[in-house]
Short mmCIF file of C-alpha atoms and ligand atoms in Angstrom, two decimals:
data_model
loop_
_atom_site.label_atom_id
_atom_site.label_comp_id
_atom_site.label_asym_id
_atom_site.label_seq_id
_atom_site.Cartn_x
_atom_site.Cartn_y
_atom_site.Cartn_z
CA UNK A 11 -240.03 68.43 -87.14
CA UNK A 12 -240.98 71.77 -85.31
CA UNK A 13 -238.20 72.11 -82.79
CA UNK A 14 -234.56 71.01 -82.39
CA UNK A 15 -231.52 71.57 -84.25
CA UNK A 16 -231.04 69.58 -87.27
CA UNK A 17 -229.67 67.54 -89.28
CA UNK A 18 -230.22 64.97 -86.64
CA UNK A 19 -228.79 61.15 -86.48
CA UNK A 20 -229.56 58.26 -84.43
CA UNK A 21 -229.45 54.33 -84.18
CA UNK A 22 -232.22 52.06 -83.96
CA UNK A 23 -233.59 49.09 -84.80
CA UNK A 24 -236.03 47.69 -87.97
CA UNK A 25 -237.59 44.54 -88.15
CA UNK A 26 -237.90 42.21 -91.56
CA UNK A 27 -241.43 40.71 -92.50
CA UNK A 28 -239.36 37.37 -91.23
CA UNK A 29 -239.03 38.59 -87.89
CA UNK A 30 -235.49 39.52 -87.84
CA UNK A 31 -234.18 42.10 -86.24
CA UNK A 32 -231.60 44.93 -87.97
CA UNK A 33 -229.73 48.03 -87.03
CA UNK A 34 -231.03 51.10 -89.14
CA UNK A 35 -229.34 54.65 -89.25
CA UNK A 36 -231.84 57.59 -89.00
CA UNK A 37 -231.14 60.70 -89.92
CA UNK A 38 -233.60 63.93 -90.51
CA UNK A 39 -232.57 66.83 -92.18
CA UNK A 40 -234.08 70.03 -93.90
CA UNK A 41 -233.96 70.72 -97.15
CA UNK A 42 -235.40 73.68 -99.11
CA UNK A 43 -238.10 73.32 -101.66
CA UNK A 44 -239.52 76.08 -104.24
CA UNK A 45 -242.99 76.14 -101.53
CA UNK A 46 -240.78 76.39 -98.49
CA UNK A 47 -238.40 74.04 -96.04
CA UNK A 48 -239.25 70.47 -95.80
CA UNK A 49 -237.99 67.67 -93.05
CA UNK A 50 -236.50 64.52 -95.08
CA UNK A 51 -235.99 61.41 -93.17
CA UNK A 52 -233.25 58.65 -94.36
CA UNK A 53 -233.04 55.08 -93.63
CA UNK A 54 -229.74 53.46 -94.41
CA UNK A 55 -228.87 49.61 -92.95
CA UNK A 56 -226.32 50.74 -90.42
CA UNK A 57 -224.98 47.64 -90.83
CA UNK A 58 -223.95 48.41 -94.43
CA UNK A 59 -222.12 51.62 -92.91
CA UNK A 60 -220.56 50.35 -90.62
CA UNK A 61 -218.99 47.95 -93.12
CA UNK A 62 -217.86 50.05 -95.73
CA UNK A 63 -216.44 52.55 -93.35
CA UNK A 64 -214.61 49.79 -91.89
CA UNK A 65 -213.42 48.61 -95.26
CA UNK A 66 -212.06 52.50 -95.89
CA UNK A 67 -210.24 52.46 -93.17
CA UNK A 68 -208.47 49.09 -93.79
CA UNK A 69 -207.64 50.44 -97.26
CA UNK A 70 -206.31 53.52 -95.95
CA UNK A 71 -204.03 51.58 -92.94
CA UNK A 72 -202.74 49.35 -95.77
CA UNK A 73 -201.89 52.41 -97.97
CA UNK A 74 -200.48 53.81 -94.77
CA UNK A 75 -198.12 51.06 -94.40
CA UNK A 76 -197.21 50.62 -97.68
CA UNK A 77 -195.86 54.39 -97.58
CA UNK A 78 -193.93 53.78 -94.41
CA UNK A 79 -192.47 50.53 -95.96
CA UNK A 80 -191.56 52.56 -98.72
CA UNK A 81 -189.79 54.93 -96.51
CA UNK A 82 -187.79 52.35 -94.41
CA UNK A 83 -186.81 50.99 -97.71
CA UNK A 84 -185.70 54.47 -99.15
CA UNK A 85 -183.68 54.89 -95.78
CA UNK A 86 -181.88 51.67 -96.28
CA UNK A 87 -181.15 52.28 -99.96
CA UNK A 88 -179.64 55.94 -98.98
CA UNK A 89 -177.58 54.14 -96.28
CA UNK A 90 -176.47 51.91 -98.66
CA UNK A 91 -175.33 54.23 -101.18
CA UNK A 92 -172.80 55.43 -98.74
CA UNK A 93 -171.30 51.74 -99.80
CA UNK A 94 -169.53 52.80 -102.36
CA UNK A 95 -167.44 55.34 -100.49
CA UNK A 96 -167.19 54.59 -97.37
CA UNK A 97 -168.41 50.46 -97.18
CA UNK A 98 -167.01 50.70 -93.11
CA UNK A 99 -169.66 53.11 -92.29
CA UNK A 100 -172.21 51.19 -94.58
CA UNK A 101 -171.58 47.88 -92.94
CA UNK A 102 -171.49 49.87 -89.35
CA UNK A 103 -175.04 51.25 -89.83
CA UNK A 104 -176.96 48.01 -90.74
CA UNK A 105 -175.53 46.40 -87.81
CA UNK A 106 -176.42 49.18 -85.87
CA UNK A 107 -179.54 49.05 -87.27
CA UNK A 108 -180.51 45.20 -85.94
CA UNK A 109 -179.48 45.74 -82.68
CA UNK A 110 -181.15 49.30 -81.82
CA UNK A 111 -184.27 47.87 -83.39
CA UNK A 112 -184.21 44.29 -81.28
CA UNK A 113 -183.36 46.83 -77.89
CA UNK A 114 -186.26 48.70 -78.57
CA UNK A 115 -188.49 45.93 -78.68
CA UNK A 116 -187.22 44.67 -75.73
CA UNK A 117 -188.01 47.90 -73.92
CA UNK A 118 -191.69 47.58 -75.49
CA UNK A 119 -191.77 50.92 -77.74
CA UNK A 120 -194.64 51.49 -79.25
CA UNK A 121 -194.10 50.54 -83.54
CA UNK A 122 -193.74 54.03 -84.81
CA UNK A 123 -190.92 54.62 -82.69
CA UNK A 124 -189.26 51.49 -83.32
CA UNK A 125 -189.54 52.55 -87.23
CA UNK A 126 -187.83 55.91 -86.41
CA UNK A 127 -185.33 53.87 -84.95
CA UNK A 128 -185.15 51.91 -87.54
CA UNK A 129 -185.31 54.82 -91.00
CA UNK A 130 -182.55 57.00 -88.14
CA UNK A 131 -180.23 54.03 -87.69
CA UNK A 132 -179.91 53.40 -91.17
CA UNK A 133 -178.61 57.07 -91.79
CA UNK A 134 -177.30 57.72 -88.33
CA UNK A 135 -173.84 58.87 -90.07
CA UNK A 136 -174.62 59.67 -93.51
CA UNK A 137 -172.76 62.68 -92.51
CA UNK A 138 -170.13 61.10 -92.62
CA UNK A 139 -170.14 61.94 -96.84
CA UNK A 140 -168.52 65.00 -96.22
CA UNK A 141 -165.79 64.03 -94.30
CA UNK A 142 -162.42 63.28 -96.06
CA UNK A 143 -162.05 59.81 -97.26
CA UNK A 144 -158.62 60.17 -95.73
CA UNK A 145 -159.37 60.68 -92.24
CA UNK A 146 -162.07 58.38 -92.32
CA UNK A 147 -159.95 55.45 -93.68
CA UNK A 148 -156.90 56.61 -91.80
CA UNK A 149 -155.05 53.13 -89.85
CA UNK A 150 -153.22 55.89 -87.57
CA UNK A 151 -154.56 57.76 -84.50
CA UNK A 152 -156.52 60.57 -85.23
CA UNK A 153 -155.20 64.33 -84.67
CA UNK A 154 -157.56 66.56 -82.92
CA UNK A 155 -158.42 68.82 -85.80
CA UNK A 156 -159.48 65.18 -87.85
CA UNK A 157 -161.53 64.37 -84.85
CA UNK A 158 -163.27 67.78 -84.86
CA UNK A 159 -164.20 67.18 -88.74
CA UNK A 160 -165.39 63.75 -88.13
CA UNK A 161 -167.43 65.45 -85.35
CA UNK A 162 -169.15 67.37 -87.86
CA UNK A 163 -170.87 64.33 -89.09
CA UNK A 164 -174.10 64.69 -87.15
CA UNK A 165 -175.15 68.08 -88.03
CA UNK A 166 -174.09 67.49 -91.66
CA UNK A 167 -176.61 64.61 -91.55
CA UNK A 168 -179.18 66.43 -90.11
CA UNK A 169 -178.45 69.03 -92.57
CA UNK A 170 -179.58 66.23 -95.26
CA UNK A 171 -182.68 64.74 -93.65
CA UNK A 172 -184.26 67.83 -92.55
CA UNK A 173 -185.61 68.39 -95.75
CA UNK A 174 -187.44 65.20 -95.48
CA UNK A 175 -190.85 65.42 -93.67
CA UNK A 176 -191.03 62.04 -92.38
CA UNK A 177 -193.73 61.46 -89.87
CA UNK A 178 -190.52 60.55 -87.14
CA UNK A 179 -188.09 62.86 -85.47
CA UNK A 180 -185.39 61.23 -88.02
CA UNK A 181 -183.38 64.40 -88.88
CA UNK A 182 -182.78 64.99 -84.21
CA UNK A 183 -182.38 61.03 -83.76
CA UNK A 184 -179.78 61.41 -86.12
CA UNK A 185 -178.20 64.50 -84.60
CA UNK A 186 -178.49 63.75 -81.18
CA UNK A 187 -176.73 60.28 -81.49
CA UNK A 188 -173.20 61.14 -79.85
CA UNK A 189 -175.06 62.58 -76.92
CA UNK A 190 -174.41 61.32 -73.64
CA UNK A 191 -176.64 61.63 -70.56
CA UNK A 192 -174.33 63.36 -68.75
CA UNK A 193 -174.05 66.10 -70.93
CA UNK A 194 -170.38 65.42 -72.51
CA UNK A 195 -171.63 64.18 -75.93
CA UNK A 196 -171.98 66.49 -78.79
CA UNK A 197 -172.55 68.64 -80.62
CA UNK A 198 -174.73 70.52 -77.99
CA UNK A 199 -173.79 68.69 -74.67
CA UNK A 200 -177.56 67.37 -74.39
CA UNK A 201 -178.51 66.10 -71.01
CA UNK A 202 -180.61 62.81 -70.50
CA UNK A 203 -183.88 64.50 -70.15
CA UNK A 204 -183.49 65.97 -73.60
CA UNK A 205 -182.25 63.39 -75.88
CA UNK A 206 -184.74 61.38 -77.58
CA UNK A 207 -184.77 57.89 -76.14
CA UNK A 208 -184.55 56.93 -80.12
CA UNK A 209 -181.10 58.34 -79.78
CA UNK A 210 -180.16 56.73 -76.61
CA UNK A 211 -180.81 53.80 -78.12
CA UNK A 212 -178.72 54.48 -81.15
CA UNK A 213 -176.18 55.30 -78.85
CA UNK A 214 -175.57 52.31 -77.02
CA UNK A 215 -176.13 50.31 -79.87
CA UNK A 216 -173.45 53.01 -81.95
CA UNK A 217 -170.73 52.12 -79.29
CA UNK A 218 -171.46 48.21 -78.72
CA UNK A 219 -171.21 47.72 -82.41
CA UNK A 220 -168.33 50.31 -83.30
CA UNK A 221 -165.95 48.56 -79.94
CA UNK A 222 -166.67 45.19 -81.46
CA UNK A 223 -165.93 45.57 -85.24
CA UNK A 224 -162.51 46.06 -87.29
CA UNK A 225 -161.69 49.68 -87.65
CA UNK A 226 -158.80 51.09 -90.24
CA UNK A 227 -157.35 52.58 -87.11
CA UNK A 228 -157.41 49.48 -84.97
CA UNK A 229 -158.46 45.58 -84.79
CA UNK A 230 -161.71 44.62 -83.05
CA UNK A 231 -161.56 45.57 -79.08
CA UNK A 232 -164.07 42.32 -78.87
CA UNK A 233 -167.80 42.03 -77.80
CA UNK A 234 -166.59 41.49 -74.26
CA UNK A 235 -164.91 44.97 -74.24
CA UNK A 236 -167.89 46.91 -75.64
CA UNK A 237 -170.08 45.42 -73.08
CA UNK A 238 -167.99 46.57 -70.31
CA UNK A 239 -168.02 50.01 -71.70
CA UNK A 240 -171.50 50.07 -71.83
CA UNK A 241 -171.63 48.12 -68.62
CA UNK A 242 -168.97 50.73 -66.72
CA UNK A 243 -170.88 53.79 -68.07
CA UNK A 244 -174.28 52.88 -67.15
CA UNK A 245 -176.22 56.11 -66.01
CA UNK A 246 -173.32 57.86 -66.57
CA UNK A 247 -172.64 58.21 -70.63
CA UNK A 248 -175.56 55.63 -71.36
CA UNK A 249 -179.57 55.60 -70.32
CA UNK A 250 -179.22 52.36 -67.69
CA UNK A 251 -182.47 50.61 -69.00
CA UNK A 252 -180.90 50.63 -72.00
CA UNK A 253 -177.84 49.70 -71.25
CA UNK A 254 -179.49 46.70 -68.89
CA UNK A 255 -181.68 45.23 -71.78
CA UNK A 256 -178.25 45.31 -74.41
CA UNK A 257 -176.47 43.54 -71.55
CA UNK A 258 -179.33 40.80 -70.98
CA UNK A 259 -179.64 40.30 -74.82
CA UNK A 260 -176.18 39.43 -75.31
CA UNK A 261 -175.08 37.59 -72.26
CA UNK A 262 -178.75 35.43 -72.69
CA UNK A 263 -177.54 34.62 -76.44
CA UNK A 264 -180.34 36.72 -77.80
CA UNK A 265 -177.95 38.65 -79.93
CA UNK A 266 -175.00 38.40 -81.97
CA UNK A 267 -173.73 40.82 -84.82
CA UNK A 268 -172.65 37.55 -86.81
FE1 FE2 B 13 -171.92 58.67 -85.56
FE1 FE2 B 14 -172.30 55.19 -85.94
#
């Protein structure tokens, strides 16, 4: 080959002594020989390519979601663990968990996210570890210095995960979930446009699921209750299409926590 940059590649087509037709790969390159450079040609069935590349990356996506398996699995374990202590909280984030996960669907997030919902929801107040086993199992009303502590919870689990490179925003899901879209959540007063809608999610599905269950402080304020919260606060605490697909998948009977 005189001119032209090589290596060089390109389709076509061979023919069999039958008559049929085949797609072949061509590719020229140069290679040095003891008497000087020489142009090789290669002929490979680009039909054989084509199928082992495709069977590499099939491998690879299975390996891929083996891994992320893996990971939700790990997540849930760790959530679990907090069982033993605290079995509220443990209980709390599962449920959590199931309804976040069908919201997002509804909404149509892409599958990554909805895993990040899922591997966040799981440890959305793992936090919670470090705060006194008194004040989290206390029946009474909590004083404001007890509410501060149990306020640290989302920093001290984002303390935990950060470590963690998951391929999701886990460790800021996690520590964005008591934002509110107005900007009165904490712990840094986040406004809608910069909380993850992961965390929004969390967030209405935190509330709906905290109002409805038994808490050592108080007796279930009912399904009906939590809804209205939700319902009352929409674009004001809570992201409305949110809110609006939470409302739709209870009041259709598409959800229940039991
Ligand atoms: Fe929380
Ligand atoms: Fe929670």
């Amino acid at each position: 080959m005189k001119s032209g940059r090589l290596p060089v590649s390109l389709e076509t087509v061979g023919r069999r002594c039958d008559g049929t037709v085949f797609s072949v790969l061509v590719q020229v390159d140069r290679i040095l020989l003891p008497d000087g450079p020489a142009d090789v040609v290669f002929y490979t069935d680009n039909a054989d390519i084509k199928r082992k590349v495709k069977q590499t990356a099939e491998g690879l996506e299975s390996g891929l979601g083996k891994i992320q398996r893996l990971l939700l699995d790990i997540a849930s374990a760790l959530g679990t663990a907090l069982d033993i202590r605290d079995p509220y909280t443990a209980e709390h984030q599962k449920k959590v968990v199931r309804l976040a996960r069908v919201i997002a669907e509804e909404m149509g997030l892409p599958k990554e996210r909805i895993e990040s919902i899922e591997i966040a929801g799981n440890l959305h107040d793992i936090g919670k570890i470090k705060v006194p086993i008194e004040i989290l199992s206390k029946s009474g009303q909590l004083s404001d210095l007890e509410f501060e502590i149990i306020k640290t919870h989302c920093q001290v689990g984002y303390d935990i995960i950060k470590s963690i490179d998951f391929p999701w925003p886990v460790g800021e899901i996690i520590l964005q979930h008591h934002e509110r879209i107005d900007g009165s959540g904490y712990p840094r007063g986040l406004k809608r446009e910069n909380i993850l809608i992961e965390a929004q999610i969390l967030a209405v599905a935190d509330v709906v699921e905290a109002m409805s269950s038994h808490r050592p402080y108080r007796p279930s304020l009912g399904i009906n209750a939590a809804l209205e919260e939700i319902e009352k606060n929409r674009g004001i605490l809570y992201e409305p299409e949110v809110v609006d697909v939470c409302l739709r998948l209870f009041r259709e009977d598409r959800f229940s926590f039991n």
